[in-house]
Amino acid sequence: MSRLAVLILTYNEEHHIAGCIQSASFADEIVVVDSGSSDRTVALAEAHEAKVVQHPMTEGFAAQRNFALTCTDADWVLYLDADERITPELAAEIQKAVSSGAAACYSIKRYSIAFGQKMKYGVCRPDTVVRLFPLDAAEWEGMVHEGIKSNLPRRQLPSYMEHYTYTSWDRYFQKFNQYTTLWAEASYKKGKRCTQASIIGHAAGSFLQMGILKRGFFDGFYGFVLCCFHFSYTLAKYIKLYELQKRGAKSRADCNP
């Protein structure tokens, strides 16, 4: 019979980790890969009988997820973020997919819950993520919005998971700063460049896309606020990239007087 391991990456997730592990209690094994939490994340994970492995995240999310694959010998793996919850309906579908033996990469729909509100549009609109597959069938790539690389067919499970994406503005701005920096560094390494005019253009375009095209304003007050902050998020990504360009140009100039 195929065994399933749930893999969870954590860093200071004491407010989420217990609920996440409890929602995945149907799995044969739960592995928490922690990148140096200073709060009670590790203690809480161990109290809920998860296997905890310490590993610094120095090369981005994809590398950390790939490392997690080496921490289990289960037949199948299911990735969860600490702020995600598996519904009972989804748990049954996951178990059915694993027991069927049909090799595939399964995607799962996520409904985001931001500041206590289930979001349907805009920045936090429902999305689909590939999270369930045989252990040796896929690997992760990408620094920030990482994805899997696999030759297996893609299938989607009917039910959904809940994503408690933002519960406080402090947490929002922690992610804001972390993700914009990672994006800028990865984009700079890939050769992406921008101008002052394009920075403003990208930010304005992102606001219009999320607010109007993706109907973010339909989510009411928080939908509108998140669209406004998405403008700032995009602005921050590109201004950080622009600063990296300036430093790179200065370094080249210093080397070629």
PDB file of C-alpha atoms in Angstrom, residues 40-209:
ATOM      1  CA  ARG A  40       7.465  28.032  19.179  1.00  0.00           C
ATOM      2  CA  THR A  41       7.056  26.536  15.697  1.00  0.00           C
ATOM      3  CA  VAL A  42       9.400  23.589  16.264  1.00  0.00           C
ATOM      4  CA  ALA A  43       8.076  22.794  19.741  1.00  0.00           C
ATOM      5  CA  LEU A  44       4.486  22.827  18.524  1.00  0.00           C
ATOM      6  CA  ALA A  45       5.303  20.667  15.491  1.00  0.00           C
ATOM      7  CA  GLU A  46       7.024  18.093  17.682  1.00  0.00           C
ATOM      8  CA  ALA A  47       4.135  18.192  20.172  1.00  0.00           C
ATOM      9  CA  HIS A  48       1.834  17.209  17.294  1.00  0.00           C
ATOM     10  CA  GLU A  49       4.155  14.291  16.421  1.00  0.00           C
ATOM     11  CA  ALA A  50       5.640  15.728  13.249  1.00  0.00           C
ATOM     12  CA  LYS A  51       9.185  14.892  12.223  1.00  0.00           C
ATOM     13  CA  VAL A  52      11.182  18.137  12.325  1.00  0.00           C
ATOM     14  CA  VAL A  53      14.286  18.724  10.200  1.00  0.00           C
ATOM     15  CA  GLN A  54      16.323  21.922  10.515  1.00  0.00           C
ATOM     16  CA  HIS A  55      17.684  23.312   7.253  1.00  0.00           C
ATOM     17  CA  PRO A  56      18.585  26.945   6.427  1.00  0.00           C
ATOM     18  CA  MET A  57      16.842  28.386   3.378  1.00  0.00           C
ATOM     19  CA  THR A  58      19.758  29.986   1.561  1.00  0.00           C
ATOM     20  CA  GLU A  59      18.821  29.280  -2.064  1.00  0.00           C
ATOM     21  CA  GLY A  60      15.123  30.110  -2.234  1.00  0.00           C
ATOM     22  CA  PHE A  61      11.861  28.240  -1.897  1.00  0.00           C
ATOM     23  CA  ALA A  62      12.372  25.725  -4.711  1.00  0.00           C
ATOM     24  CA  ALA A  63      15.676  24.512  -3.271  1.00  0.00           C
ATOM     25  CA  GLN A  64      14.071  24.181   0.155  1.00  0.00           C
ATOM     26  CA  ARG A  65      11.180  22.178  -1.265  1.00  0.00           C
ATOM     27  CA  ASN A  66      13.624  19.927  -3.134  1.00  0.00           C
ATOM     28  CA  PHE A  67      15.549  19.361   0.094  1.00  0.00           C
ATOM     29  CA  ALA A  68      12.288  18.300   1.763  1.00  0.00           C
ATOM     30  CA  LEU A  69      12.008  15.485  -0.787  1.00  0.00           C
ATOM     31  CA  THR A  70      15.161  13.939   0.704  1.00  0.00           C
ATOM     32  CA  CYS A  71      13.604  13.824   4.189  1.00  0.00           C
ATOM     33  CA  THR A  72      11.143  11.013   3.525  1.00  0.00           C
ATOM     34  CA  ASP A  73      10.987   7.608   1.880  1.00  0.00           C
ATOM     35  CA  ALA A  74       7.217   7.662   1.382  1.00  0.00           C
ATOM     36  CA  ASP A  75       5.783   6.769  -2.036  1.00  0.00           C
ATOM     37  CA  TRP A  76       3.818  10.019  -2.428  1.00  0.00           C
ATOM     38  CA  VAL A  77       4.333  13.540  -1.142  1.00  0.00           C
ATOM     39  CA  LEU A  78       1.884  16.342  -0.492  1.00  0.00           C
ATOM     40  CA  TYR A  79       3.246  19.840   0.064  1.00  0.00           C
ATOM     41  CA  LEU A  80       1.483  22.213   2.422  1.00  0.00           C
ATOM     42  CA  ASP A  81       2.319  25.718   3.531  1.00  0.00           C
ATOM     43  CA  ALA A  82       1.862  26.299   7.238  1.00  0.00           C
ATOM     44  CA  ASP A  83      -1.041  28.686   6.595  1.00  0.00           C
ATOM     45  CA  GLU A  84      -2.980  26.120   4.538  1.00  0.00           C
ATOM     46  CA  ARG A  85      -5.651  23.697   5.741  1.00  0.00           C
ATOM     47  CA  ILE A  86      -6.946  20.508   4.146  1.00  0.00           C
ATOM     48  CA  THR A  87     -10.715  20.129   4.276  1.00  0.00           C
ATOM     49  CA  PRO A  88     -12.192  16.686   5.118  1.00  0.00           C
ATOM     50  CA  GLU A  89     -13.503  16.371   1.545  1.00  0.00           C
ATOM     51  CA  LEU A  90     -10.063  17.082   0.104  1.00  0.00           C
ATOM     52  CA  ALA A  91      -8.426  14.631   2.521  1.00  0.00           C
ATOM     53  CA  ALA A  92     -10.661  11.842   1.206  1.00  0.00           C
ATOM     54  CA  GLU A  93      -9.799  12.715  -2.403  1.00  0.00           C
ATOM     55  CA  ILE A  94      -6.065  12.770  -1.654  1.00  0.00           C
ATOM     56  CA  GLN A  95      -6.242   9.338  -0.040  1.00  0.00           C
ATOM     57  CA  LYS A  96      -8.189   7.998  -3.023  1.00  0.00           C
ATOM     58  CA  ALA A  97      -5.630   9.400  -5.497  1.00  0.00           C
ATOM     59  CA  VAL A  98      -2.709   7.887  -3.594  1.00  0.00           C
ATOM     60  CA  SER A  99      -4.341   4.473  -3.189  1.00  0.00           C
ATOM     61  CA  SER A 100      -5.288   4.342  -6.889  1.00  0.00           C
ATOM     62  CA  GLY A 101      -1.640   4.036  -7.885  1.00  0.00           C
ATOM     63  CA  ALA A 102      -2.172   6.242 -10.947  1.00  0.00           C
ATOM     64  CA  ALA A 103       1.042   8.212 -11.403  1.00  0.00           C
ATOM     65  CA  ALA A 104       0.140  11.877 -11.921  1.00  0.00           C
ATOM     66  CA  CYS A 105       0.769  15.338 -10.546  1.00  0.00           C
ATOM     67  CA  TYR A 106      -2.376  16.592  -8.833  1.00  0.00           C
ATOM     68  CA  SER A 107      -3.308  20.232  -8.534  1.00  0.00           C
ATOM     69  CA  ILE A 108      -5.515  21.631  -5.792  1.00  0.00           C
ATOM     70  CA  LYS A 109      -7.658  24.744  -5.792  1.00  0.00           C
ATOM     71  CA  ARG A 110      -7.062  27.217  -2.951  1.00  0.00           C
ATOM     72  CA  TYR A 111      -9.478  29.712  -1.480  1.00  0.00           C
ATOM     73  CA  SER A 112      -7.648  32.482   0.335  1.00  0.00           C
ATOM     74  CA  ILE A 113      -8.926  33.853   3.609  1.00  0.00           C
ATOM     75  CA  ALA A 114      -7.448  37.303   4.249  1.00  0.00           C
ATOM     76  CA  PHE A 115      -8.145  39.177   7.473  1.00  0.00           C
ATOM     77  CA  GLY A 116     -11.021  36.815   8.221  1.00  0.00           C
ATOM     78  CA  GLN A 117     -12.696  37.223   4.805  1.00  0.00           C
ATOM     79  CA  LYS A 118     -12.951  34.553   2.102  1.00  0.00           C
ATOM     80  CA  MET A 119     -11.660  36.271  -1.029  1.00  0.00           C
ATOM     81  CA  LYS A 120     -13.095  35.596  -4.484  1.00  0.00           C
ATOM     82  CA  TYR A 121     -11.461  38.207  -6.718  1.00  0.00           C
ATOM     83  CA  GLY A 122      -8.378  40.334  -7.287  1.00  0.00           C
ATOM     84  CA  VAL A 123      -5.077  39.817  -5.506  1.00  0.00           C
ATOM     85  CA  CYS A 124      -6.284  36.923  -3.336  1.00  0.00           C
ATOM     86  CA  ARG A 125      -8.623  35.296  -5.858  1.00  0.00           C
ATOM     87  CA  PRO A 126      -8.736  31.471  -5.861  1.00  0.00           C
ATOM     88  CA  ASP A 127      -5.767  29.830  -7.526  1.00  0.00           C
ATOM     89  CA  THR A 128      -4.614  26.315  -8.344  1.00  0.00           C
ATOM     90  CA  VAL A 129      -1.335  24.802  -7.147  1.00  0.00           C
ATOM     91  CA  VAL A 130       0.324  21.469  -7.951  1.00  0.00           C
ATOM     92  CA  ARG A 131       1.122  19.823  -4.629  1.00  0.00           C
ATOM     93  CA  LEU A 132       0.556  16.050  -4.775  1.00  0.00           C
ATOM     94  CA  PHE A 133       2.758  13.641  -6.730  1.00  0.00           C
ATOM     95  CA  PRO A 134       4.931  10.505  -6.419  1.00  0.00           C
ATOM     96  CA  LEU A 135       8.160  11.122  -4.498  1.00  0.00           C
ATOM     97  CA  ASP A 136      10.581  10.628  -7.393  1.00  0.00           C
ATOM     98  CA  ALA A 137       8.416  12.108 -10.156  1.00  0.00           C
ATOM     99  CA  ALA A 138       9.024  15.854  -9.927  1.00  0.00           C
ATOM    100  CA  GLU A 139      11.324  18.612  -8.737  1.00  0.00           C
ATOM    101  CA  TRP A 140      10.831  22.273  -7.918  1.00  0.00           C
ATOM    102  CA  GLU A 141      12.259  25.278  -9.721  1.00  0.00           C
ATOM    103  CA  GLY A 142      12.040  29.059  -9.208  1.00  0.00           C
ATOM    104  CA  MET A 143      13.084  31.469  -6.440  1.00  0.00           C
ATOM    105  CA  VAL A 144       9.770  33.039  -5.336  1.00  0.00           C
ATOM    106  CA  HIS A 145       6.697  31.695  -7.167  1.00  0.00           C
ATOM    107  CA  GLU A 146       8.173  28.252  -7.548  1.00  0.00           C
ATOM    108  CA  GLY A 147       6.613  25.451  -9.588  1.00  0.00           C
ATOM    109  CA  ILE A 148       7.250  21.799 -10.319  1.00  0.00           C
ATOM    110  CA  LYS A 149       8.908  20.199 -13.319  1.00  0.00           C
ATOM    111  CA  SER A 150       7.604  16.743 -14.217  1.00  0.00           C
ATOM    112  CA  ASN A 151       6.762  14.545 -17.193  1.00  0.00           C
ATOM    113  CA  LEU A 152       3.697  13.077 -15.512  1.00  0.00           C
ATOM    114  CA  PRO A 153       0.169  14.038 -16.622  1.00  0.00           C
ATOM    115  CA  ARG A 154      -1.588  16.790 -14.640  1.00  0.00           C
ATOM    116  CA  ARG A 155      -4.898  16.194 -12.929  1.00  0.00           C
ATOM    117  CA  GLN A 156      -7.004  18.308 -10.577  1.00  0.00           C
ATOM    118  CA  LEU A 157      -8.738  17.182  -7.413  1.00  0.00           C
ATOM    119  CA  PRO A 158     -12.361  18.377  -7.156  1.00  0.00           C
ATOM    120  CA  SER A 159     -12.258  19.810  -3.630  1.00  0.00           C
ATOM    121  CA  TYR A 160     -10.215  22.727  -2.319  1.00  0.00           C
ATOM    122  CA  MET A 161      -7.922  23.763   0.514  1.00  0.00           C
ATOM    123  CA  GLU A 162      -8.182  26.879   2.650  1.00  0.00           C
ATOM    124  CA  HIS A 163      -5.321  29.366   2.593  1.00  0.00           C
ATOM    125  CA  TYR A 164      -5.147  31.677   5.616  1.00  0.00           C
ATOM    126  CA  THR A 165      -2.873  33.976   3.734  1.00  0.00           C
ATOM    127  CA  TYR A 166      -2.966  37.136   5.863  1.00  0.00           C
ATOM    128  CA  THR A 167      -4.080  37.362   9.470  1.00  0.00           C
ATOM    129  CA  SER A 168      -2.226  40.548  10.423  1.00  0.00           C
ATOM    130  CA  TRP A 169      -0.679  43.512   8.670  1.00  0.00           C
ATOM    131  CA  ASP A 170       2.656  42.776  10.334  1.00  0.00           C
ATOM    132  CA  ARG A 171       2.687  39.381   8.590  1.00  0.00           C
ATOM    133  CA  TYR A 172       1.591  40.965   5.320  1.00  0.00           C
ATOM    134  CA  PHE A 173       4.507  43.394   5.304  1.00  0.00           C
ATOM    135  CA  GLN A 174       6.997  40.711   6.325  1.00  0.00           C
ATOM    136  CA  LYS A 175       6.026  38.738   3.230  1.00  0.00           C
ATOM    137  CA  PHE A 176       5.897  41.952   1.206  1.00  0.00           C
ATOM    138  CA  ASN A 177       9.538  42.733   1.960  1.00  0.00           C
ATOM    139  CA  GLN A 178      10.773  39.149   1.646  1.00  0.00           C
ATOM    140  CA  TYR A 179       9.086  38.372  -1.668  1.00  0.00           C
ATOM    141  CA  THR A 180       9.924  41.679  -3.377  1.00  0.00           C
ATOM    142  CA  THR A 181      13.589  41.248  -2.488  1.00  0.00           C
ATOM    143  CA  LEU A 182      13.700  37.643  -3.705  1.00  0.00           C
ATOM    144  CA  TRP A 183      11.948  38.615  -6.943  1.00  0.00           C
ATOM    145  CA  ALA A 184      14.339  41.494  -7.618  1.00  0.00           C
ATOM    146  CA  GLU A 185      17.433  39.373  -6.972  1.00  0.00           C
ATOM    147  CA  ALA A 186      16.220  36.489  -9.125  1.00  0.00           C
ATOM    148  CA  SER A 187      15.147  38.828 -11.951  1.00  0.00           C
ATOM    149  CA  TYR A 188      18.474  40.667 -11.910  1.00  0.00           C
ATOM    150  CA  LYS A 189      20.388  37.380 -12.178  1.00  0.00           C
ATOM    151  CA  LYS A 190      18.243  36.429 -15.177  1.00  0.00           C
ATOM    152  CA  GLY A 191      19.163  39.697 -16.925  1.00  0.00           C
ATOM    153  CA  LYS A 192      15.871  41.528 -16.463  1.00  0.00           C
ATOM    154  CA  ARG A 193      16.212  45.336 -16.440  1.00  0.00           C
ATOM    155  CA  CYS A 194      13.859  48.299 -16.029  1.00  0.00           C
ATOM    156  CA  THR A 195      13.701  52.071 -16.390  1.00  0.00           C
ATOM    157  CA  GLN A 196      12.151  54.689 -14.133  1.00  0.00           C
ATOM    158  CA  ALA A 197       9.223  55.013 -16.520  1.00  0.00           C
ATOM    159  CA  SER A 198       8.666  51.259 -16.716  1.00  0.00           C
ATOM    160  CA  ILE A 199       8.637  51.009 -12.909  1.00  0.00           C
ATOM    161  CA  ILE A 200       5.630  53.345 -12.767  1.00  0.00           C
ATOM    162  CA  GLY A 201       4.025  51.630 -15.744  1.00  0.00           C
ATOM    163  CA  HIS A 202       4.279  48.155 -14.212  1.00  0.00           C
ATOM    164  CA  ALA A 203       2.876  49.371 -10.875  1.00  0.00           C
ATOM    165  CA  ALA A 204      -0.059  51.208 -12.468  1.00  0.00           C
ATOM    166  CA  GLY A 205      -0.792  48.256 -14.721  1.00  0.00           C
ATOM    167  CA  SER A 206      -0.846  45.863 -11.782  1.00  0.00           C
ATOM    168  CA  PHE A 207      -3.372  48.041  -9.948  1.00  0.00           C
ATOM    169  CA  LEU A 208      -5.693  48.170 -12.960  1.00  0.00           C
ATOM    170  CA  GLN A 209      -5.335  44.454 -13.599  1.00  0.00           C
TER     171      GLN A 209
END
